[in-house]
Each structure stands twice: as structure tokens, then as C-alpha cells.
Short mmCIF file of C-alpha atoms in Angstrom, two decimals:
data_model
loop_
_atom_site.label_atom_id
_atom_site.label_comp_id
_atom_site.label_asym_id
_atom_site.label_seq_id
_atom_site.Cartn_x
_atom_site.Cartn_y
_atom_site.Cartn_z
CA UNK A 1 121.33 188.75 -114.39
CA UNK A 2 119.33 189.33 -111.24
CA UNK A 3 122.11 191.31 -109.60
CA UNK A 4 120.00 192.16 -106.57
CA UNK A 5 119.80 188.56 -105.41
CA UNK A 6 123.49 188.16 -105.97
CA UNK A 7 125.12 186.93 -102.77
CA UNK A 8 127.65 189.77 -102.62
CA UNK A 9 124.87 192.36 -102.61
CA UNK A 10 123.03 190.44 -99.90
CA UNK A 11 126.27 190.31 -97.95
CA UNK A 12 126.63 194.09 -98.20
CA UNK A 13 123.13 194.59 -96.80
CA UNK A 14 123.83 192.15 -93.97
CA UNK A 15 127.06 194.04 -93.22
CA UNK A 16 125.10 197.29 -93.25
CA UNK A 17 122.86 196.09 -90.43
CA UNK A 18 125.92 194.97 -88.49
CA UNK A 19 127.72 198.28 -89.04
CA UNK A 20 124.70 200.23 -87.79
CA UNK A 21 124.56 197.99 -84.71
CA UNK A 22 128.27 198.60 -84.02
CA UNK A 23 127.81 202.37 -84.45
CA UNK A 24 124.95 202.31 -81.94
CA UNK A 25 127.10 200.33 -79.53
CA UNK A 26 130.03 202.77 -79.89
CA UNK A 27 127.80 205.73 -79.24
CA UNK A 28 126.19 204.28 -76.12
CA UNK A 29 128.62 205.86 -73.63
CA UNK A 30 127.92 209.30 -75.11
CA UNK A 31 124.17 208.79 -74.83
CA UNK A 32 124.47 207.65 -71.21
CA UNK A 33 126.64 210.67 -70.29
CA UNK A 34 124.38 213.19 -72.02
CA UNK A 35 121.10 211.88 -70.62
CA UNK A 36 122.68 211.19 -67.22
CA UNK A 37 123.78 214.81 -66.84
CA UNK A 38 120.58 216.15 -68.34
CA UNK A 39 118.34 214.15 -66.00
CA UNK A 40 120.30 214.11 -62.74
CA UNK A 41 122.43 217.28 -62.75
CA UNK A 42 120.65 219.77 -64.97
CA UNK A 43 117.21 218.30 -64.22
CA UNK A 44 115.66 219.81 -67.29
CA UNK A 45 113.94 218.03 -70.12
CA UNK A 46 115.27 218.67 -73.61
CA UNK A 47 113.04 221.03 -75.55
CA UNK A 48 112.02 219.37 -78.85
CA UNK A 49 112.97 215.97 -77.51
CA UNK A 50 111.30 214.33 -80.47
CA UNK A 51 113.45 216.27 -82.96
CA UNK A 52 116.62 215.56 -81.03
CA UNK A 53 115.99 211.84 -80.92
CA UNK A 54 115.09 211.81 -84.63
CA UNK A 55 118.29 213.74 -85.36
CA UNK A 56 120.41 211.38 -83.30
CA UNK A 57 118.91 208.37 -85.06
CA UNK A 58 119.53 209.97 -88.45
CA UNK A 59 123.19 210.51 -87.51
CA UNK A 60 123.58 206.87 -86.46
CA UNK A 61 121.81 205.55 -89.54
CA UNK A 62 123.81 207.93 -91.74
CA UNK A 63 127.14 206.87 -90.25
CA UNK A 64 126.18 203.22 -90.66
CA UNK A 65 125.44 203.67 -94.36
CA UNK A 66 128.52 205.85 -94.80
CA UNK A 67 130.94 203.38 -93.20
CA UNK A 68 129.45 200.35 -94.90
CA UNK A 69 129.57 202.10 -98.27
CA UNK A 70 133.21 203.01 -97.75
CA UNK A 71 134.01 199.41 -96.78
CA UNK A 72 132.21 198.04 -99.81
CA UNK A 73 133.39 200.46 -102.46
CA UNK A 74 136.23 202.82 -101.73
CA UNK A 75 138.46 201.25 -99.10
CA UNK A 76 139.29 197.96 -100.87
CA UNK A 77 140.11 199.78 -104.09
CA UNK A 78 142.02 202.60 -102.38
CA UNK A 79 144.04 200.25 -100.21
CA UNK A 80 144.89 197.99 -103.13
CA UNK A 81 145.90 201.07 -105.07
CA UNK A 82 148.21 202.24 -102.27
CA UNK A 83 149.85 198.80 -102.31
CA UNK A 84 150.27 198.71 -106.08
CA UNK A 85 151.60 202.24 -106.35
CA UNK A 86 154.24 201.62 -103.68
CA UNK A 87 155.30 198.30 -105.20
CA UNK A 88 158.97 198.61 -106.30
CA UNK A 89 158.15 196.72 -109.51
CA UNK A 90 155.70 199.46 -110.50
CA UNK A 91 157.98 202.31 -109.46
CA UNK A 92 161.08 201.00 -111.22
CA UNK A 93 159.09 200.54 -114.44
CA UNK A 94 161.04 198.80 -117.23
CA UNK A 95 164.31 199.13 -115.41
CA UNK A 96 163.70 196.44 -112.77
CA UNK A 97 166.32 196.03 -110.08
CA UNK A 98 167.89 199.48 -110.11
CA UNK A 99 168.25 201.43 -106.90
CA UNK A 100 165.28 203.74 -106.36
CA UNK A 101 165.80 207.37 -105.37
CA UNK A 102 163.19 209.58 -103.73
CA UNK A 103 162.28 211.29 -106.99
CA UNK A 104 161.32 207.96 -108.57
CA UNK A 105 158.16 207.98 -106.51
CA UNK A 106 156.37 210.79 -108.38
CA UNK A 107 153.09 208.84 -108.71
CA UNK A 108 153.12 208.13 -105.00
CA UNK A 109 153.46 211.85 -104.20
CA UNK A 110 150.67 212.71 -106.59
CA UNK A 111 148.47 209.97 -105.14
CA UNK A 112 149.24 211.14 -101.58
CA UNK A 113 148.33 214.73 -102.45
CA UNK A 114 145.17 213.78 -104.34
CA UNK A 115 143.90 211.27 -101.79
CA UNK A 116 144.61 213.71 -98.92
CA UNK A 117 142.61 216.43 -100.66
CA UNK A 118 139.69 214.28 -101.74
CA UNK A 119 139.19 212.32 -98.52
CA UNK A 120 139.20 215.57 -96.54
CA UNK A 121 136.44 217.04 -98.70
CA UNK A 122 134.32 213.95 -97.92
CA UNK A 123 135.09 213.96 -94.18
CA UNK A 124 131.81 214.38 -92.21
CA UNK A 125 133.44 215.88 -89.08
CA UNK A 126 135.03 218.65 -91.11
CA UNK A 127 131.70 219.31 -92.80
CA UNK A 128 130.09 219.64 -89.36
CA UNK A 129 132.69 222.15 -88.16
CA UNK A 130 132.47 224.11 -91.41
CA UNK A 131 128.66 224.35 -91.12
CA UNK A 132 128.99 225.55 -87.52
CA UNK A 133 131.73 228.07 -88.37
CA UNK A 134 129.58 229.40 -91.19
CA UNK A 135 126.61 229.88 -88.84
CA UNK A 136 128.69 231.48 -86.08
CA UNK A 137 130.58 233.85 -88.37
CA UNK A 138 127.27 234.92 -89.96
CA UNK A 139 128.48 233.69 -93.33
CA UNK A 140 131.85 235.43 -93.46
CA UNK A 141 133.59 232.03 -93.32
CA UNK A 142 132.37 230.02 -96.27
CA UNK A 143 131.67 226.30 -95.83
CA UNK A 144 133.57 225.58 -99.05
CA UNK A 145 136.36 228.08 -98.40
CA UNK A 146 137.20 226.43 -95.10
CA UNK A 147 136.91 222.90 -96.43
CA UNK A 148 139.15 223.61 -99.41
CA UNK A 149 141.72 225.39 -97.22
CA UNK A 150 141.81 222.39 -94.88
CA UNK A 151 141.93 219.91 -97.77
CA UNK A 152 144.92 221.70 -99.34
CA UNK A 153 146.67 221.55 -95.97
CA UNK A 154 146.04 217.82 -95.63
CA UNK A 155 147.15 217.21 -99.23
CA UNK A 156 150.47 219.02 -98.73
CA UNK A 157 150.91 217.37 -95.33
CA UNK A 158 150.45 213.83 -96.63
CA UNK A 159 152.66 214.40 -99.68
CA UNK A 160 155.42 215.70 -97.41
CA UNK A 161 154.82 212.85 -94.96
CA UNK A 162 155.27 210.38 -97.81
CA UNK A 163 158.55 212.08 -98.74
CA UNK A 164 159.64 211.71 -95.12
CA UNK A 165 158.97 207.96 -95.14
CA UNK A 166 160.81 207.55 -98.45
CA UNK A 167 163.79 209.66 -97.39
CA UNK A 168 163.83 208.23 -93.87
CA UNK A 169 164.29 211.56 -92.07
CA UNK A 170 163.12 211.81 -88.43
CA UNK A 171 159.46 212.69 -87.93
CA UNK A 172 160.00 215.16 -85.08
CA UNK A 173 162.11 217.53 -87.21
CA UNK A 174 159.12 218.18 -89.41
CA UNK A 175 156.59 218.39 -86.61
CA UNK A 176 158.66 220.76 -84.49
CA UNK A 177 159.43 222.99 -87.50
CA UNK A 178 155.69 222.94 -88.22
CA UNK A 179 154.95 224.10 -84.65
CA UNK A 180 157.33 227.05 -85.05
CA UNK A 181 155.58 227.98 -88.29
CA UNK A 182 152.14 227.77 -86.69
CA UNK A 183 153.22 230.01 -83.82
CA UNK A 184 154.71 232.63 -86.17
CA UNK A 185 151.56 232.60 -88.30
CA UNK A 186 149.43 232.94 -85.15
CA UNK A 187 151.12 236.26 -84.37
CA UNK A 188 149.97 237.73 -87.69
CA UNK A 189 146.62 235.99 -88.20
CA UNK A 190 143.25 237.67 -87.52
CA UNK A 191 142.23 236.88 -83.94
CA UNK A 192 138.85 235.39 -84.81
CA UNK A 193 140.28 232.57 -86.94
CA UNK A 194 142.94 231.24 -84.53
CA UNK A 195 140.83 228.81 -82.50
CA UNK A 196 139.03 227.51 -85.58
CA UNK A 197 142.36 226.97 -87.36
CA UNK A 198 143.73 224.97 -84.42
CA UNK A 199 140.55 222.89 -84.42
CA UNK A 200 140.75 222.10 -88.10
CA UNK A 201 143.92 220.12 -87.43
CA UNK A 202 142.07 217.63 -85.27
CA UNK A 203 138.87 217.20 -87.24
CA UNK A 204 140.36 216.34 -90.58
CA UNK A 205 141.73 212.94 -89.78
CA UNK A 206 138.70 210.79 -89.28
CA UNK A 207 136.74 207.93 -90.78
CA UNK A 208 137.51 208.53 -94.46
CA UNK A 209 141.11 209.72 -94.28
CA UNK A 210 142.68 207.48 -91.65
CA UNK A 211 142.19 204.03 -93.24
CA UNK A 212 143.39 205.09 -96.69
CA UNK A 213 146.33 207.12 -95.42
CA UNK A 214 147.34 204.35 -93.00
CA UNK A 215 147.36 201.88 -95.91
CA UNK A 216 149.60 204.22 -97.88
CA UNK A 217 152.04 204.63 -94.97
CA UNK A 218 152.14 200.91 -94.32
CA UNK A 219 152.63 200.11 -98.02
CA UNK A 220 155.58 202.48 -98.23
CA UNK A 221 157.21 201.38 -94.99
CA UNK A 222 156.95 197.76 -96.20
CA UNK A 223 158.51 198.31 -99.60
CA UNK A 224 161.03 201.17 -99.33
CA UNK A 225 164.38 199.54 -98.58
CA UNK A 226 165.65 200.14 -95.06
CA UNK A 227 162.28 201.14 -93.58
CA UNK A 228 160.72 199.30 -90.68
CA UNK A 229 156.91 199.12 -91.05
CA UNK A 230 156.44 199.25 -87.30
CA UNK A 231 158.47 202.43 -86.88
CA UNK A 232 158.22 204.31 -90.16
CA UNK A 233 154.62 203.51 -91.14
CA UNK A 234 153.33 206.03 -88.61
CA UNK A 235 153.41 209.79 -88.80
CA UNK A 236 151.21 210.51 -91.82
CA UNK A 237 148.23 211.29 -89.57
CA UNK A 238 150.42 213.69 -87.61
CA UNK A 239 151.29 215.53 -90.84
CA UNK A 240 147.62 215.56 -91.81
CA UNK A 241 146.67 217.15 -88.48
CA UNK A 242 149.42 219.79 -88.51
CA UNK A 243 149.36 221.22 -92.01
CA UNK A 244 145.66 222.24 -92.09
CA UNK A 245 146.40 224.60 -89.17
CA UNK A 246 148.89 226.41 -91.38
CA UNK A 247 146.68 226.41 -94.46
CA UNK A 248 143.63 227.74 -92.57
CA UNK A 249 145.71 230.50 -90.96
CA UNK A 250 147.08 231.34 -94.41
CA UNK A 251 143.55 231.32 -95.86
CA UNK A 252 142.42 233.81 -93.19
CA UNK A 253 145.41 236.07 -93.77
CA UNK A 254 144.84 235.96 -97.49
CA UNK A 255 141.13 236.78 -97.26
CA UNK A 256 141.86 239.61 -94.84
CA UNK A 257 144.48 241.00 -97.19
CA UNK A 258 142.10 240.82 -100.16
CA UNK A 259 139.33 242.50 -98.14
CA UNK A 260 141.69 245.29 -97.09
CA UNK A 261 142.92 245.82 -100.62
CA UNK A 262 139.45 246.01 -102.11
CA UNK A 263 138.48 248.52 -99.38
CA UNK A 264 141.48 250.70 -100.26
CA UNK A 265 140.73 250.62 -103.95
CA UNK A 266 138.58 253.58 -105.09
CA UNK A 267 134.97 252.60 -105.56
CA UNK B 1 106.79 218.14 -102.15
CA UNK B 2 109.07 220.34 -100.08
CA UNK B 3 110.52 217.36 -98.19
CA UNK B 4 111.23 215.62 -101.46
CA UNK B 5 113.13 218.67 -102.66
CA UNK B 6 115.22 218.78 -99.47
CA UNK B 7 116.08 215.11 -99.92
CA UNK B 8 117.17 215.65 -103.52
CA UNK B 9 119.29 218.66 -102.64
CA UNK B 10 121.04 216.91 -99.77
CA UNK B 11 121.72 213.78 -101.84
CA UNK B 12 123.11 215.97 -104.60
CA UNK B 13 125.35 217.82 -102.11
CA UNK B 14 126.70 214.53 -100.76
CA UNK B 15 127.44 213.26 -104.24
CA UNK B 16 129.37 216.47 -104.94
CA UNK B 17 131.39 215.99 -101.72
CA UNK B 18 132.26 212.50 -102.83
CA UNK B 19 133.09 213.32 -106.42
CA UNK B 20 136.79 214.14 -105.83
CA UNK B 21 137.52 210.69 -104.35
CA UNK B 22 135.63 208.92 -107.12
CA UNK B 23 137.48 210.87 -109.81
CA UNK B 24 140.88 210.35 -108.22
CA UNK B 25 140.49 206.63 -107.62
CA UNK B 26 139.13 206.30 -111.15
CA UNK B 27 142.05 208.25 -112.62
CA UNK B 28 144.70 206.20 -110.84
CA UNK B 29 142.96 202.93 -111.66
CA UNK B 30 142.54 203.60 -115.39
CA UNK B 31 145.34 206.01 -116.31
CA UNK B 32 148.19 205.16 -113.96
CA UNK B 33 147.75 201.51 -112.97
CA UNK B 34 145.80 200.74 -116.17
CA UNK B 35 143.51 198.20 -114.62
CA UNK B 36 139.75 197.66 -114.90
CA UNK B 37 137.40 198.27 -111.97
CA UNK B 38 136.62 194.97 -110.23
CA UNK B 39 133.05 194.21 -109.03
CA UNK B 40 131.51 197.24 -110.65
CA UNK B 41 127.98 196.64 -109.28
CA UNK B 42 129.26 196.35 -105.73
CA UNK B 43 131.14 199.61 -106.03
CA UNK B 44 128.14 201.50 -107.40
CA UNK B 45 126.03 200.19 -104.50
CA UNK B 46 128.75 201.17 -102.02
CA UNK B 47 128.96 204.69 -103.42
CA UNK B 48 125.18 204.99 -103.21
CA UNK B 49 125.40 203.99 -99.53
CA UNK B 50 128.08 206.60 -98.84
CA UNK B 51 125.99 209.32 -100.52
CA UNK B 52 122.83 208.37 -98.61
CA UNK B 53 124.80 208.09 -95.38
CA UNK B 54 126.37 211.53 -95.68
CA UNK B 55 123.01 213.12 -96.50
CA UNK B 56 121.35 211.51 -93.45
CA UNK B 57 124.29 212.54 -91.25
CA UNK B 58 124.02 216.21 -92.25
CA UNK B 59 120.24 216.25 -91.60
CA UNK B 60 120.84 214.60 -88.22
CA UNK B 61 123.52 217.15 -87.30
CA UNK B 62 121.17 220.11 -87.51
CA UNK B 63 118.23 218.27 -85.99
CA UNK B 64 120.02 216.38 -83.21
CA UNK B 65 123.71 216.79 -82.42
CA UNK B 66 124.04 220.59 -82.67
CA UNK B 67 120.90 221.26 -80.57
CA UNK B 68 122.02 218.76 -77.90
CA UNK B 69 125.41 220.46 -77.51
CA UNK B 70 123.89 223.94 -77.48
CA UNK B 71 121.01 223.12 -75.13
CA UNK B 72 123.39 221.61 -72.61
CA UNK B 73 125.76 224.57 -72.88
CA UNK B 74 122.90 227.00 -72.11
CA UNK B 75 121.64 224.82 -69.27
CA UNK B 76 125.08 224.66 -67.64
CA UNK B 77 125.60 228.39 -68.09
CA UNK B 78 122.27 229.19 -66.44
CA UNK B 79 122.89 226.70 -63.63
CA UNK B 80 126.18 228.49 -63.02
CA UNK B 81 127.98 225.50 -61.48
CA UNK B 82 131.47 225.38 -62.90
CA UNK B 83 132.15 222.16 -61.00
CA UNK B 84 129.45 220.19 -62.80
CA UNK B 85 130.34 221.77 -66.12
CA UNK B 86 133.94 220.56 -65.77
CA UNK B 87 132.73 217.11 -64.68
CA UNK B 88 130.56 216.95 -67.77
CA UNK B 89 133.46 218.08 -69.97
CA UNK B 90 135.71 215.37 -68.59
CA UNK B 91 133.04 212.67 -68.88
CA UNK B 92 132.28 213.66 -72.46
CA UNK B 93 135.96 213.59 -73.47
CA UNK B 94 136.66 210.32 -71.69
CA UNK B 95 133.44 208.58 -72.71
CA UNK B 96 133.66 209.42 -76.38
CA UNK B 97 137.33 208.43 -76.66
CA UNK B 98 137.36 205.12 -74.82
CA UNK B 99 134.99 203.56 -77.37
CA UNK B 100 136.62 205.14 -80.43
CA UNK B 101 137.36 202.33 -82.95
CA UNK B 102 140.33 204.15 -84.48
CA UNK B 103 141.94 204.41 -81.05
CA UNK B 104 141.47 200.69 -80.40
CA UNK B 105 143.30 199.94 -83.66
CA UNK B 106 146.16 202.32 -82.84
CA UNK B 107 146.53 200.95 -79.30
CA UNK B 108 146.86 197.39 -80.61
CA UNK B 109 149.52 198.43 -83.10
CA UNK B 110 151.38 200.33 -80.40
CA UNK B 111 151.47 197.19 -78.26
CA UNK B 112 153.09 195.26 -81.12
CA UNK B 113 155.67 198.01 -81.59
CA UNK B 114 156.44 197.98 -77.88
CA UNK B 115 156.87 194.21 -77.88
CA UNK B 116 159.17 194.35 -80.90
CA UNK B 117 161.28 197.00 -79.19
CA UNK B 118 161.58 194.72 -76.13
CA UNK B 119 159.77 197.27 -73.97
CA UNK B 120 157.22 194.68 -72.90
CA UNK B 121 157.06 190.91 -72.94
CA UNK B 122 155.85 189.45 -76.24
CA UNK B 123 152.88 187.49 -74.92
CA UNK B 124 149.21 187.86 -75.70
CA UNK B 125 148.40 188.89 -72.17
CA UNK B 126 151.02 191.61 -71.87
CA UNK B 127 150.11 192.95 -75.32
CA UNK B 128 146.44 193.19 -74.32
CA UNK B 129 147.16 194.90 -71.02
CA UNK B 130 149.55 197.37 -72.72
CA UNK B 131 146.91 198.27 -75.30
CA UNK B 132 144.23 198.57 -72.63
CA UNK B 133 146.44 200.84 -70.51
CA UNK B 134 147.18 203.00 -73.53
CA UNK B 135 143.48 203.37 -74.37
CA UNK B 136 142.67 204.48 -70.84
CA UNK B 137 145.62 206.89 -70.88
CA UNK B 138 144.45 208.50 -74.10
CA UNK B 139 140.82 208.68 -72.91
CA UNK B 140 141.90 210.37 -69.67
CA UNK B 141 144.04 212.81 -71.65
CA UNK B 142 141.11 213.74 -73.90
CA UNK B 143 138.89 214.15 -70.83
CA UNK B 144 141.45 216.53 -69.33
CA UNK B 145 141.78 218.32 -72.67
CA UNK B 146 138.05 219.04 -72.98
CA UNK B 147 138.00 220.12 -69.34
CA UNK B 148 140.87 222.59 -69.84
CA UNK B 149 139.29 223.77 -73.08
CA UNK B 150 135.91 224.43 -71.42
CA UNK B 151 137.64 226.24 -68.55
CA UNK B 152 139.44 228.41 -71.10
CA UNK B 153 136.13 229.36 -72.72
CA UNK B 154 134.66 230.28 -69.33
CA UNK B 155 137.71 232.40 -68.45
CA UNK B 156 138.11 233.84 -71.94
CA UNK B 157 141.85 233.14 -72.16
CA UNK B 158 143.44 233.46 -75.61
CA UNK B 159 143.94 229.97 -76.99
CA UNK B 160 147.42 230.46 -78.41
CA UNK B 161 149.14 230.61 -74.99
CA UNK B 162 147.68 227.27 -73.94
CA UNK B 163 148.54 225.72 -77.29
CA UNK B 164 152.09 227.08 -76.96
CA UNK B 165 152.39 225.35 -73.59
CA UNK B 166 151.09 222.16 -75.21
CA UNK B 167 153.63 222.38 -78.04
CA UNK B 168 156.45 222.88 -75.54
CA UNK B 169 155.13 219.82 -73.68
CA UNK B 170 155.22 217.75 -76.87
CA UNK B 171 158.78 218.86 -77.66
CA UNK B 172 160.05 218.09 -74.16
CA UNK B 173 158.40 214.67 -74.14
CA UNK B 174 159.86 213.92 -77.58
CA UNK B 175 163.36 214.38 -76.17
CA UNK B 176 162.79 211.85 -73.39
CA UNK B 177 160.35 209.34 -74.92
CA UNK B 178 161.58 206.02 -76.35
CA UNK B 179 162.12 206.40 -80.10
CA UNK B 180 159.70 203.61 -80.98
CA UNK B 181 156.70 205.34 -79.45
CA UNK B 182 157.10 208.80 -81.05
CA UNK B 183 155.38 208.01 -84.36
CA UNK B 184 152.38 206.43 -82.68
CA UNK B 185 152.16 209.23 -80.13
CA UNK B 186 152.11 211.89 -82.84
CA UNK B 187 149.44 209.99 -84.78
CA UNK B 188 147.29 209.40 -81.70
CA UNK B 189 146.47 213.10 -81.58
CA UNK B 190 144.66 212.85 -84.88
CA UNK B 191 142.64 209.71 -84.35
CA UNK B 192 140.93 210.50 -81.08
CA UNK B 193 138.19 212.83 -82.20
CA UNK B 194 135.44 210.84 -83.89
CA UNK B 195 132.59 211.87 -86.11
CA UNK B 196 129.98 212.11 -83.36
CA UNK B 197 132.32 213.74 -80.84
CA UNK B 198 133.36 216.62 -83.09
CA UNK B 199 129.89 218.13 -83.75
CA UNK B 200 128.79 217.63 -80.13
CA UNK B 201 131.92 219.20 -78.65
CA UNK B 202 131.94 222.04 -81.19
CA UNK B 203 128.29 222.89 -80.45
CA UNK B 204 129.05 222.76 -76.72
CA UNK B 205 131.96 225.20 -77.05
CA UNK B 206 130.11 227.61 -79.31
CA UNK B 207 127.00 227.39 -77.11
CA UNK B 208 129.03 228.19 -73.98
CA UNK B 209 130.78 231.12 -75.62
CA UNK B 210 127.43 232.52 -76.81
CA UNK B 211 125.75 232.21 -73.43
CA UNK B 212 128.53 233.63 -71.25
CA UNK B 213 128.63 237.41 -71.04
CA UNK B 214 131.65 238.94 -72.77
CA UNK B 215 132.63 235.87 -74.80
CA UNK B 216 132.64 235.84 -78.58
CA UNK B 217 131.57 232.52 -80.11
CA UNK B 218 134.03 232.88 -82.98
CA UNK B 219 137.08 233.80 -80.88
CA UNK B 220 136.31 231.74 -77.78
CA UNK B 221 133.90 229.03 -78.90
CA UNK B 222 136.21 226.91 -81.03
CA UNK B 223 139.39 225.24 -79.83
CA UNK B 224 138.12 222.26 -77.81
CA UNK B 225 139.13 219.80 -80.54
CA UNK B 226 142.56 221.42 -80.72
CA UNK B 227 143.24 220.51 -77.08
CA UNK B 228 141.83 217.03 -77.61
CA UNK B 229 144.35 216.43 -80.39
CA UNK B 230 147.31 217.79 -78.44
CA UNK B 231 147.14 216.15 -75.00
CA UNK B 232 147.09 212.52 -76.27
CA UNK B 233 150.51 213.11 -77.87
CA UNK B 234 151.98 214.14 -74.52
CA UNK B 235 150.25 211.40 -72.56
CA UNK B 236 151.12 208.59 -74.98
CA UNK B 237 154.80 209.53 -74.87
CA UNK B 238 154.53 209.64 -71.08
CA UNK B 239 152.95 206.19 -71.14
CA UNK B 240 155.83 204.94 -73.30
CA UNK B 241 158.33 206.24 -70.76
CA UNK B 242 156.61 204.83 -67.67
CA UNK B 243 155.56 201.39 -68.95
#
């Protein structure tokens, strides 16, 4: 049982090297732009150049490991799971062949909610923004508070997006209603959170969330009767980028309200 | 000894970040689908990779990406040339998006949708040129978005008015765009901002807002990503109408 000389394990390590190489290749334009501007326009050397290069290399190496690990462990299982859960044979249970209604998909909704929440917590871009927001706000915005608020938003968004695919209602109704909600919330939210809330919409859908959520959307659009995978499989990412805006604004309003209430209360 | 402690803490933090996914996939596999885990050893190795990767990434953020964004923001602010700052903003938005793997995948799918809807000819060549055109369109739109966002930070405009204009733009385009393209257009907003772009751009915005007199990093510094997720929606629908 020498598992380490097992060919699958060797394959994973070979893929790791390849993934790191691809990450380096993808990042090349950014490096050229940054050093081009730094050398020719700003004409200033970077202070701590050694640290910066070490940091950059750590990011590349880290992303390589991260992506390869996801490919080897979580994506195959998660994608297979999305397929199995959306399979009509699984949803109908013992009563094969009956017509499925939207409430028959309860496991799919639960899976959508849970996978939206958990992939968002693991999303490195969101972690980066949360760390920065924590530094800038001098600690008044917690790294975990923000991440959980965003994750709840994504979870609700994806669950609702799944309902939309199953019910076949037009995507733009939801998105435009969402916009109206965001604008109303903006009027009442504390000023300092608004830009961060808008940002959290864009950062959540990245390397962990997109592949799993796309598999879920595609699985549903393929198996729900009357859906066209090319037209109806899309839209989950849009939900996942819209709902965190609302949940972060709500989180800010809630924490402001709690702070005000505890101030009013006699010491 | 101290380094060793830092390594342990960051590995532990990464494992905690990953725990929800592991628990949820485990729950659905065992309790709902009632199936065993295939290739257990492979999965353990993969999870170890993800944990190590996330820990390295976080160390690299604070050592590399954040300082790069901030240093450049200070340098541009002290140089005082708004022209070069906007050029840099555009180049950064364009350059980081054009190579984004998620965008390449979305563009290829969009080409298939367009061919199925008889919007373009169903040949390999026309599919490739449609996808290529779409990628350039989205990259230009992200470049413009970062440029507008940086200009907003410099001027200190409240973000909500610009976002409102963007939302109105999306709604108007939705009315006129071909139905087939709407889903992809809405999704394209979310996929454009990658894992290296986000920390760089965030540090740039916050750095600018901290180095310009009268700007508050919390109120003015964030918001660049928000623009970068809004303009692709408008531009992709526009692309669907023109092509």
C-alpha cells in the first residue's frame, strides 16, 4: 500500500506544476503593466522590492496549490453531486414518472443555499477584501462579520436563482427588483459601508464559487422539463453578485442599530 | 520558532475557512445521496493542497499584492498626473481581464448560444471570432470601469449616483438586447474580477483615497470592483445587439 507512488497521486503533483505554470502565464500581463508603469512613468524603485517579489511568488504558488487542490478534491465531487441532486429520478423518489412541481426540489434548494454559503467563506478574493476593510476601518468591520454577511447573501441569492430556473420565470424581473431594493437600502445605510457593500457583490463569485454554481445551473437546466440549458443555465452568478450587496447593507444597518441601542441604554 | 508558529496559525485558519465546504459535501454525500466517498486518499491530498494554497495566498497578500497597490497609489498621487493615473487604471482593468480564465470560458459558451439562436453562422471560425470579440469587449469595459472608478475617488463623488446610472444603463440595455444574450451578460459581471485583480485594485483604491487630501479611505476607497462588475453587463448586451 505505497499510496505515495500511486499513479493518481503522481498525476496530481504533475498537474500541480502545470497549474502553477498556467497561473504564472495568466498573471504575466499584470506584471508587465505594473513594472512598466513603475519603471517608465513613475520612475521609482519599489521600496522592499525583495518582500514584494517574495509576496507575489507566494500568491502565485498559493493559487496554484489552491486551484489544483480544488480540481483534485472538491470540484469532481461537488459537480457530480449537483448532477445527482438535479436528476429527476432522485427528485421523484419512489414515485417515478410523476410530474415534478417546484416544491419537489427541496434538497436542491438546500444544496444551493449551503454550497453558496460555504464556497463564499472559502473564496480568497473575499478574504482579501475583508482583511483590507478590517485594516481601513480600524477594526470596526470584522473580517468574519463581513464574510458571513456576504456568504448569507450569496446563499439566499443562489437558492432563489435555483427557484427561478425551476419555475422558469424571467431573470431580469429578479435582477431589476433587486436593483430597486439596493437603491432603497442605500438611502438608509451608513455612508461608510456603501462602497464596500457594492464591492462585495463583485468579489464573491470567483474561483471556488463559479465552477460549482455553474455545474448546478447546468444540471438543472438540463433536467427540468421545458428548460433550455443554453438559455436557462445562466443567471446564478448574477444572483450571487446581487444579493451580497443587500445582505452587507443590511448587516451595516443592523450593527448601527445595535450600537445606537446599546448607547441609549443606561450604563 | 516564531515563523513555525505563524505557519501553524495560518494553516489552521485556512482549514477553518474550508471546513464549511467539507462538511456540506460530506453531509450531502452520506446523508442525502447515501454514497461512499470515492478515491479517499486523493481527496485528502487535494484538501491539503487547498489549505496550503490558501495559507500561502494570505501571506503573499500582505507581503506583496497589498503593498504593490498602495505603493503605486502613493506614487501616482505624489506625481500628480491624473492622465497617467487614468492610463494605468485602464491598463490594469484591461490587462487583468483579457487573460481571465473564467471570462474565456463564458465567452466560448456565449458564442455557442449565439450560434444556436442564429445570430451568427455556426462554423468554428465564426464562433472563435465571436468569442474573441466578446473577450475584448469585456476587457475594454473593465478598463473603462476602473478608470471611472479611479476618477471618482480623485473627485470624491458619492458612489451611489454612478451606480444608479449604471443600473439604469443595464435596465435600458435589457429592453433592447436579444433575449439569448441577457443571461450571459448578467453573469459576465460576476466573473471578470479574478483573485489577483481584486486585492491589487482594492489596495490601489484605498491607497489613493488615503493619500489624497479630503478623501476617506472607507467612504471613497472601495467601489472599484463594483464598477468592474457593472460595465461588462452593459457592454456584453451592447455586443449582442451590434454583432
